[in-house]
Short mmCIF file of C-alpha atoms in Angstrom, two decimals:
data_model
loop_
_atom_site.label_atom_id
_atom_site.label_comp_id
_atom_site.label_asym_id
_atom_site.label_seq_id
_atom_site.Cartn_x
_atom_site.Cartn_y
_atom_site.Cartn_z
CA UNK A 1 69.57 213.75 153.36
CA UNK A 2 73.13 214.25 152.70
CA UNK A 3 73.56 216.10 149.46
CA UNK A 4 76.92 214.98 148.12
CA UNK A 5 79.64 212.84 149.45
CA UNK A 6 83.03 212.78 148.09
CA UNK A 7 85.80 210.62 149.27
CA UNK A 8 89.13 210.63 147.64
CA UNK A 9 91.35 207.69 147.06
CA UNK A 10 89.22 205.05 147.72
CA UNK A 11 89.45 201.25 147.26
CA UNK A 12 86.27 199.34 145.95
CA UNK A 13 86.67 195.74 145.62
CA UNK A 14 83.94 194.12 143.62
CA UNK A 15 83.09 189.99 143.39
CA UNK A 16 81.32 188.88 140.48
CA UNK A 17 79.77 185.35 140.56
CA UNK A 18 76.98 183.29 138.94
CA UNK A 19 74.51 184.82 141.18
CA UNK A 20 75.69 188.36 140.05
CA UNK A 21 77.85 191.22 141.46
CA UNK A 22 78.63 192.40 145.06
CA UNK A 23 80.60 194.78 146.76
CA UNK A 24 82.91 192.89 149.19
CA UNK A 25 83.56 194.67 152.61
CA UNK A 26 85.60 193.75 155.47
CA UNK A 27 83.78 192.57 158.46
CA UNK A 28 84.21 195.34 161.06
CA UNK A 29 84.40 193.80 164.81
CA UNK A 30 81.42 195.12 167.35
CA UNK A 31 81.55 197.77 169.27
CA UNK A 32 81.01 197.81 172.72
CA UNK A 33 79.66 201.05 173.13
CA UNK A 34 76.79 200.50 170.68
CA UNK A 35 73.49 200.09 172.18
CA UNK A 36 70.24 198.80 170.59
CA UNK A 37 68.23 201.43 169.63
CA UNK A 38 64.35 201.38 171.31
CA UNK A 39 61.23 200.60 168.85
CA UNK A 40 60.56 204.19 167.19
CA UNK A 41 63.73 205.70 168.27
CA UNK A 42 66.74 206.40 165.78
CA UNK A 43 66.44 208.17 162.30
CA UNK A 44 67.44 207.24 158.36
CA UNK A 45 69.16 209.33 156.08
CA UNK A 46 69.98 209.28 152.47
CA UNK A 47 72.98 210.44 150.06
CA UNK A 48 71.60 212.08 147.34
CA UNK A 49 75.21 212.01 145.17
CA UNK A 50 78.60 210.13 145.80
CA UNK A 51 81.81 210.92 143.75
CA UNK A 52 84.95 208.62 144.40
CA UNK A 53 88.01 210.63 142.70
CA UNK A 54 91.15 208.92 142.48
CA UNK A 55 89.91 205.34 143.43
CA UNK A 56 91.31 201.89 143.05
CA UNK A 57 88.90 199.29 141.84
CA UNK A 58 89.55 195.75 141.99
CA UNK A 59 87.42 193.61 140.31
CA UNK A 60 87.00 189.92 141.15
CA UNK A 61 85.20 187.82 138.52
CA UNK A 62 84.41 184.29 139.77
CA UNK A 63 81.97 183.55 136.96
CA UNK A 64 84.80 182.32 134.70
CA UNK A 65 87.51 179.81 135.08
CA UNK A 66 89.78 180.24 136.18
CA UNK A 67 88.76 183.19 138.23
CA UNK A 68 90.28 186.50 136.97
CA UNK A 69 91.25 189.70 138.86
CA UNK A 70 91.37 193.21 137.63
CA UNK A 71 93.14 196.33 139.09
CA UNK A 72 92.30 199.49 137.72
CA UNK A 73 93.94 202.54 139.35
CA UNK A 74 93.17 206.18 138.50
CA UNK A 75 89.57 205.63 138.69
CA UNK A 76 86.94 208.28 138.74
CA UNK A 77 83.40 207.20 139.55
CA UNK A 78 80.53 209.86 140.14
CA UNK A 79 77.06 208.47 141.06
CA UNK A 80 73.72 209.96 141.71
CA UNK A 81 69.96 209.02 142.77
CA UNK A 82 67.28 211.00 141.64
CA UNK A 83 64.82 209.39 143.86
CA UNK A 84 64.62 206.28 146.40
CA UNK A 85 63.04 204.29 143.85
CA UNK A 86 64.83 205.06 141.16
CA UNK A 87 67.94 203.56 139.61
CA UNK A 88 71.33 205.37 140.34
CA UNK A 89 73.08 207.28 137.77
CA UNK A 90 76.73 206.25 137.29
CA UNK A 91 79.99 207.98 135.52
CA UNK A 92 82.58 206.20 135.46
CA UNK A 93 86.46 207.07 133.96
CA UNK A 94 89.50 205.07 134.22
CA UNK A 95 93.27 205.76 133.30
CA UNK A 96 95.05 202.22 132.84
CA UNK A 97 98.28 201.83 134.40
CA UNK A 98 99.91 200.41 131.39
CA UNK A 99 97.98 202.75 128.99
CA UNK A 100 94.33 203.12 127.69
CA UNK A 101 91.08 204.83 128.91
CA UNK A 102 87.91 203.67 129.43
CA UNK A 103 84.71 205.86 130.07
CA UNK A 104 81.21 205.01 130.70
CA UNK A 105 78.25 206.33 131.45
CA UNK A 106 74.29 205.07 132.14
CA UNK A 107 72.48 203.76 135.22
CA UNK A 108 72.41 201.08 137.91
CA UNK A 109 69.00 200.13 139.42
CA UNK A 110 68.84 198.96 143.43
CA UNK A 111 68.06 195.50 141.92
CA UNK A 112 71.61 195.05 140.29
CA UNK A 113 70.04 196.23 136.66
CA UNK A 114 72.08 197.91 134.52
CA UNK A 115 71.85 200.43 131.34
CA UNK A 116 75.31 201.00 130.32
CA UNK A 117 77.34 202.57 127.50
CA UNK A 118 81.24 202.54 127.50
CA UNK A 119 83.53 203.91 125.64
CA UNK A 120 87.18 202.25 124.92
CA UNK A 121 90.23 204.16 123.44
CA UNK A 122 93.53 201.92 123.62
CA UNK A 123 92.07 199.66 126.23
CA UNK A 124 94.33 196.57 126.64
CA UNK A 125 92.61 193.30 125.33
CA UNK A 126 95.27 190.67 127.43
CA UNK A 127 92.82 190.53 130.68
CA UNK A 128 89.80 189.65 128.11
CA UNK A 129 91.34 185.98 127.07
CA UNK A 130 90.18 184.08 129.56
CA UNK A 131 86.22 185.17 128.59
CA UNK A 132 87.32 183.30 125.17
CA UNK A 133 88.27 179.96 126.00
CA UNK A 134 89.00 179.15 122.22
CA UNK A 135 91.05 181.51 121.74
CA UNK A 136 95.07 180.48 121.49
CA UNK A 137 96.45 184.03 121.84
CA UNK A 138 95.00 187.52 122.41
CA UNK A 139 96.92 190.64 121.90
CA UNK A 140 96.46 194.69 121.04
CA UNK A 141 94.49 197.48 122.09
CA UNK A 142 90.61 197.92 121.88
CA UNK A 143 88.60 201.58 120.88
CA UNK A 144 85.19 201.65 120.58
CA UNK A 145 81.84 201.41 122.08
CA UNK A 146 80.17 198.80 123.97
CA UNK A 147 76.79 198.78 125.47
CA UNK A 148 75.09 196.47 127.82
CA UNK A 149 71.67 195.95 129.63
CA UNK A 150 70.26 193.57 131.97
CA UNK A 151 71.55 191.85 135.27
CA UNK A 152 74.77 192.92 135.85
CA UNK A 153 76.37 189.97 136.56
CA UNK A 154 75.05 188.38 132.94
CA UNK A 155 74.23 191.26 130.84
CA UNK A 156 71.95 191.18 127.93
CA UNK A 157 71.74 191.90 125.08
CA UNK A 158 75.63 193.18 124.81
CA UNK A 159 76.46 195.19 121.72
CA UNK A 160 79.76 196.68 120.31
CA UNK A 161 81.60 198.46 117.65
CA UNK A 162 84.96 197.99 117.90
CA UNK A 163 88.65 198.21 116.29
CA UNK A 164 91.21 195.87 117.47
CA UNK A 165 94.95 197.61 116.46
CA UNK A 166 98.37 196.09 116.67
CA UNK A 167 96.05 192.71 117.30
CA UNK A 168 97.22 188.90 117.13
CA UNK A 169 94.80 186.71 117.26
CA UNK A 170 94.78 183.25 116.88
CA UNK A 171 92.59 180.34 116.93
CA UNK A 172 94.37 177.09 116.38
CA UNK A 173 95.70 177.54 112.94
CA UNK A 174 94.16 180.91 112.11
CA UNK A 175 95.77 184.08 112.85
CA UNK A 176 94.81 187.58 112.45
CA UNK A 177 97.67 190.20 112.93
CA UNK A 178 97.31 193.85 112.35
CA UNK A 179 94.11 196.08 112.64
CA UNK A 180 90.18 194.27 112.51
CA UNK A 181 86.98 196.22 112.96
CA UNK A 182 84.16 194.13 114.45
CA UNK A 183 80.77 194.89 115.38
CA UNK A 184 77.19 193.45 115.98
CA UNK A 185 74.78 192.13 118.98
CA UNK A 186 74.62 189.11 121.68
CA UNK A 187 71.88 188.20 123.50
CA UNK A 188 72.13 185.37 126.02
CA UNK A 189 74.26 187.09 128.31
CA UNK A 190 78.05 186.21 128.65
CA UNK A 191 76.97 182.24 129.76
CA UNK A 192 75.01 181.10 126.28
CA UNK A 193 75.87 184.45 123.65
CA UNK A 194 74.19 184.18 120.32
CA UNK A 195 74.02 187.05 118.20
CA UNK A 196 75.16 188.34 114.74
CA UNK A 197 78.41 190.20 114.10
CA UNK A 198 80.67 191.04 111.18
CA UNK A 199 84.31 191.69 110.97
CA UNK A 200 86.61 193.96 108.41
CA UNK A 201 90.18 192.20 108.11
CA UNK A 202 91.34 194.59 104.98
CA UNK A 203 94.13 196.32 107.36
CA UNK A 204 95.18 192.66 108.95
CA UNK A 205 97.26 189.95 107.51
CA UNK A 206 95.52 186.87 107.72
CA UNK A 207 97.25 183.19 107.56
CA UNK A 208 95.83 179.68 108.21
CA UNK A 209 98.48 177.41 108.50
CA UNK A 210 100.77 176.92 105.55
CA UNK A 211 98.17 177.24 103.04
CA UNK A 212 96.51 180.79 103.18
CA UNK A 213 98.44 184.01 103.87
CA UNK A 214 96.84 187.26 102.88
CA UNK A 215 98.47 190.62 103.52
CA UNK A 216 97.19 193.60 104.93
CA UNK A 217 95.64 195.73 102.20
CA UNK A 218 93.90 193.02 100.41
CA UNK A 219 90.12 192.88 100.87
CA UNK A 220 89.06 190.56 103.47
CA UNK A 221 85.39 190.29 105.62
CA UNK A 222 83.66 187.95 107.76
CA UNK A 223 79.84 187.64 108.70
CA UNK A 224 77.95 185.22 111.16
CA UNK A 225 75.72 184.48 113.61
CA UNK A 226 77.64 183.34 116.78
CA UNK A 227 76.05 180.73 118.79
CA UNK A 228 76.76 178.32 122.16
CA UNK A 229 76.49 174.71 121.53
CA UNK A 230 75.04 172.49 124.22
CA UNK A 231 78.10 171.44 125.69
CA UNK A 232 78.70 175.21 126.26
CA UNK A 233 81.27 175.70 123.23
CA UNK A 234 81.22 178.26 121.17
CA UNK A 235 80.34 178.39 117.13
CA UNK A 236 79.45 180.19 114.16
CA UNK A 237 76.25 179.47 111.76
CA UNK A 238 75.41 181.29 108.64
CA UNK A 239 79.31 182.13 108.08
CA UNK A 240 80.12 184.34 105.17
CA UNK A 241 83.84 184.96 104.15
CA UNK A 242 84.54 187.31 101.11
CA UNK A 243 88.09 187.49 100.36
CA UNK A 244 88.82 189.57 97.00
CA UNK A 245 86.65 187.69 94.62
CA UNK A 246 85.65 184.85 96.49
CA UNK A 247 82.41 184.36 98.41
CA UNK A 248 82.17 181.20 100.59
CA UNK A 249 79.54 179.98 103.20
CA UNK A 250 79.87 177.75 106.32
CA UNK A 251 79.75 177.35 109.75
CA UNK A 252 82.87 176.86 112.35
CA UNK A 253 82.71 174.56 115.18
CA UNK A 254 85.51 175.15 118.04
CA UNK A 255 86.57 172.84 121.07
CA UNK A 256 89.22 170.20 121.35
CA UNK A 257 89.29 169.42 117.32
CA UNK A 258 88.15 172.90 115.70
CA UNK A 259 86.47 172.28 112.48
CA UNK A 260 85.18 174.98 109.78
CA UNK A 261 83.00 173.82 106.84
CA UNK A 262 82.91 176.01 103.51
CA UNK A 263 81.73 176.00 100.00
CA UNK A 264 82.07 178.87 97.27
CA UNK A 265 80.32 178.96 94.09
CA UNK A 266 82.77 179.13 90.63
CA UNK A 267 85.41 181.93 90.63
CA UNK A 268 88.21 183.13 88.44
CA UNK A 269 91.41 181.85 90.50
CA UNK A 270 93.34 184.73 88.83
CA UNK A 271 92.96 187.23 91.31
CA UNK A 272 93.46 185.17 94.55
CA UNK A 273 96.22 182.68 93.83
CA UNK A 274 98.90 184.33 95.06
CA UNK A 275 97.20 183.98 98.77
CA UNK A 276 97.17 180.36 98.28
CA UNK A 277 100.89 179.44 99.63
CA UNK A 278 101.04 176.38 97.43
CA UNK A 279 100.37 178.01 94.56
CA UNK A 280 103.25 180.76 94.56
CA UNK A 281 105.19 180.98 91.69
CA UNK A 282 102.49 179.76 89.31
CA UNK A 283 100.19 182.31 86.79
CA UNK A 284 96.68 180.98 87.14
CA UNK A 285 93.67 182.08 85.68
CA UNK A 286 90.13 180.14 84.93
CA UNK A 287 87.06 179.00 86.79
CA UNK A 288 87.41 176.84 90.44
CA UNK A 289 84.58 175.61 92.53
CA UNK A 290 84.36 174.19 96.01
CA UNK A 291 82.12 171.78 96.85
CA UNK A 292 81.96 171.76 100.59
CA UNK A 293 85.02 171.32 102.30
CA UNK A 294 85.49 170.85 105.80
CA UNK A 295 88.77 171.53 107.60
CA UNK A 296 89.75 169.99 110.58
CA UNK A 297 92.66 171.08 113.21
CA UNK A 298 94.82 168.93 115.72
CA UNK A 299 95.68 167.18 113.56
CA UNK A 300 94.79 168.99 110.40
CA UNK A 301 92.65 167.61 107.93
CA UNK A 302 90.46 168.16 104.98
CA UNK A 303 87.32 166.20 103.26
CA UNK A 304 85.65 167.75 100.32
CA UNK A 305 86.31 168.56 96.83
CA UNK A 306 88.06 171.14 94.42
CA UNK A 307 87.11 171.12 91.07
CA UNK A 308 89.47 172.96 88.52
CA UNK A 309 86.92 173.64 85.21
CA UNK A 310 89.69 174.35 82.89
CA UNK A 311 92.34 176.45 84.67
CA UNK A 312 95.46 177.50 82.72
CA UNK A 313 98.83 177.59 84.50
CA UNK A 314 102.09 179.03 83.76
CA UNK A 315 105.44 178.81 85.16
CA UNK A 316 108.03 181.31 84.65
CA UNK A 317 109.88 180.65 81.68
CA UNK A 318 107.62 178.04 80.76
CA UNK A 319 104.79 177.01 78.24
CA UNK A 320 100.99 177.38 79.51
CA UNK A 321 99.25 174.46 80.78
CA UNK A 322 95.74 173.40 81.41
CA UNK A 323 94.30 171.83 84.80
CA UNK A 324 91.02 169.96 84.58
CA UNK A 325 89.42 167.74 87.26
CA UNK A 326 89.45 167.77 90.94
CA UNK A 327 91.16 167.22 93.97
CA UNK A 328 89.51 165.51 96.85
CA UNK A 329 90.32 165.59 100.71
CA UNK A 330 89.81 162.33 102.92
CA UNK A 331 90.94 163.43 106.15
CA UNK A 332 94.77 163.01 106.45
CA UNK A 333 95.24 162.81 102.62
CA UNK A 334 94.32 165.00 99.27
CA UNK A 335 93.90 162.55 96.29
CA UNK A 336 93.31 163.99 92.86
CA UNK A 337 90.02 163.00 90.80
CA UNK A 338 89.70 162.66 86.99
CA UNK A 339 92.87 165.26 87.28
CA UNK A 340 94.30 166.00 83.60
CA UNK A 341 97.10 168.49 82.12
CA UNK A 342 97.02 169.34 78.78
CA UNK A 343 100.86 170.30 77.86
CA UNK A 344 101.94 170.55 73.89
CA UNK A 345 98.19 169.59 72.61
CA UNK A 346 98.50 166.50 74.97
CA UNK A 347 96.06 165.48 77.44
CA UNK A 348 98.12 163.83 80.16
CA UNK A 349 96.18 161.92 83.22
CA UNK A 350 97.99 162.33 86.55
CA UNK A 351 97.39 160.52 89.44
CA UNK A 352 98.45 161.74 92.84
CA UNK A 353 98.18 162.59 96.40
CA UNK A 354 99.27 164.59 99.40
CA UNK A 355 99.72 163.61 102.84
CA UNK A 356 101.64 164.85 106.16
CA UNK A 357 99.90 168.08 106.34
CA UNK A 358 101.42 169.29 109.58
CA UNK A 359 104.97 167.85 108.48
CA UNK A 360 107.44 167.85 105.57
CA UNK A 361 104.32 167.12 103.25
CA UNK A 362 104.48 164.20 101.39
CA UNK A 363 103.90 164.28 97.78
CA UNK A 364 103.33 161.20 95.30
CA UNK A 365 102.73 161.34 91.76
CA UNK A 366 101.67 159.13 88.67
CA UNK A 367 101.76 159.83 85.11
CA UNK A 368 100.53 157.71 82.29
CA UNK A 369 100.33 158.38 78.48
CA UNK A 370 99.99 156.44 75.34
CA UNK A 371 101.15 157.29 72.08
CA UNK A 372 101.83 160.73 73.15
CA UNK A 373 104.55 163.16 71.26
CA UNK A 374 107.33 163.10 74.28
CA UNK A 375 108.88 165.94 72.52
CA UNK A 376 106.29 168.31 72.03
CA UNK A 377 105.50 167.83 75.81
CA UNK A 378 109.02 168.35 77.31
CA UNK A 379 109.63 171.20 74.97
#
């Protein structure tokens, strides 16, 4: 038994495939001096503890497409065996070349089973993007804790309690910029993850196309259950989105045409209308309700109904007017339904539509009155 073995400046190459993780070794040519050992001859030995200070770790992940290669310098590894039949105790510390730290501890079994806890400190997220096929852009640094158990090639479960700082995350039309805290637990491994998560984006700017913009400091929370669809794409079920006094429920499907379905009970628009870009410049108050609204991207489409249940609006230096009725999304066009404006005591039916969401936005309005006091309306 060798009690302790220290190798400085080692270079270790690991390869992950669908079958698991293995150490890649370069084949050595046979030594002509080697002679076969007679039966009963030779001896066996064991190493109780191995330390690899100042090592270089190359991790080639062939289980994702396209394959990803991680090169980590300034790696310190310590592996200790308490008995021939028990898992190895492992300690790991990594100083990233571009900044950031990773440290971990736990156990690794001889059968490839792991039980690890990893701490991240300003760890860059750029190398993670190949694992998230539906994320168009991912930047920033992660700090917090990760836990992983099960097979090293496909751990299950995976827990996380992380904070993304200086983040820039984009899912097609949706963008999160700034600080986002996210935590949850996933089962099913990396190939078919499922599990609950929650994210707090109060310190982040959130944008959706040219429709919605939340500045940092305004409350925004997202909860849901991540699922893997039969085609391998990710989705979110039991989605709950809370922004200011709006609480919406629905689901998200990622893919070639991401789609989001949301419903919201009646809420007062007075606190949130500044977040909706088309309503900028209006002073709004009163109840709005949203039946199931479906938003699709590539190209942008809307389906569903938004009801104005007696909303009052005021433009700068203009008298107050009231809006009642609905807007109906019919795919590439939004139309009015039983929409009326009440101004100067006169009720004015309005017919209109909005189209060309991804372009210049085309409006068409038709107003018809009968025996209306035009002087009161214009005034």
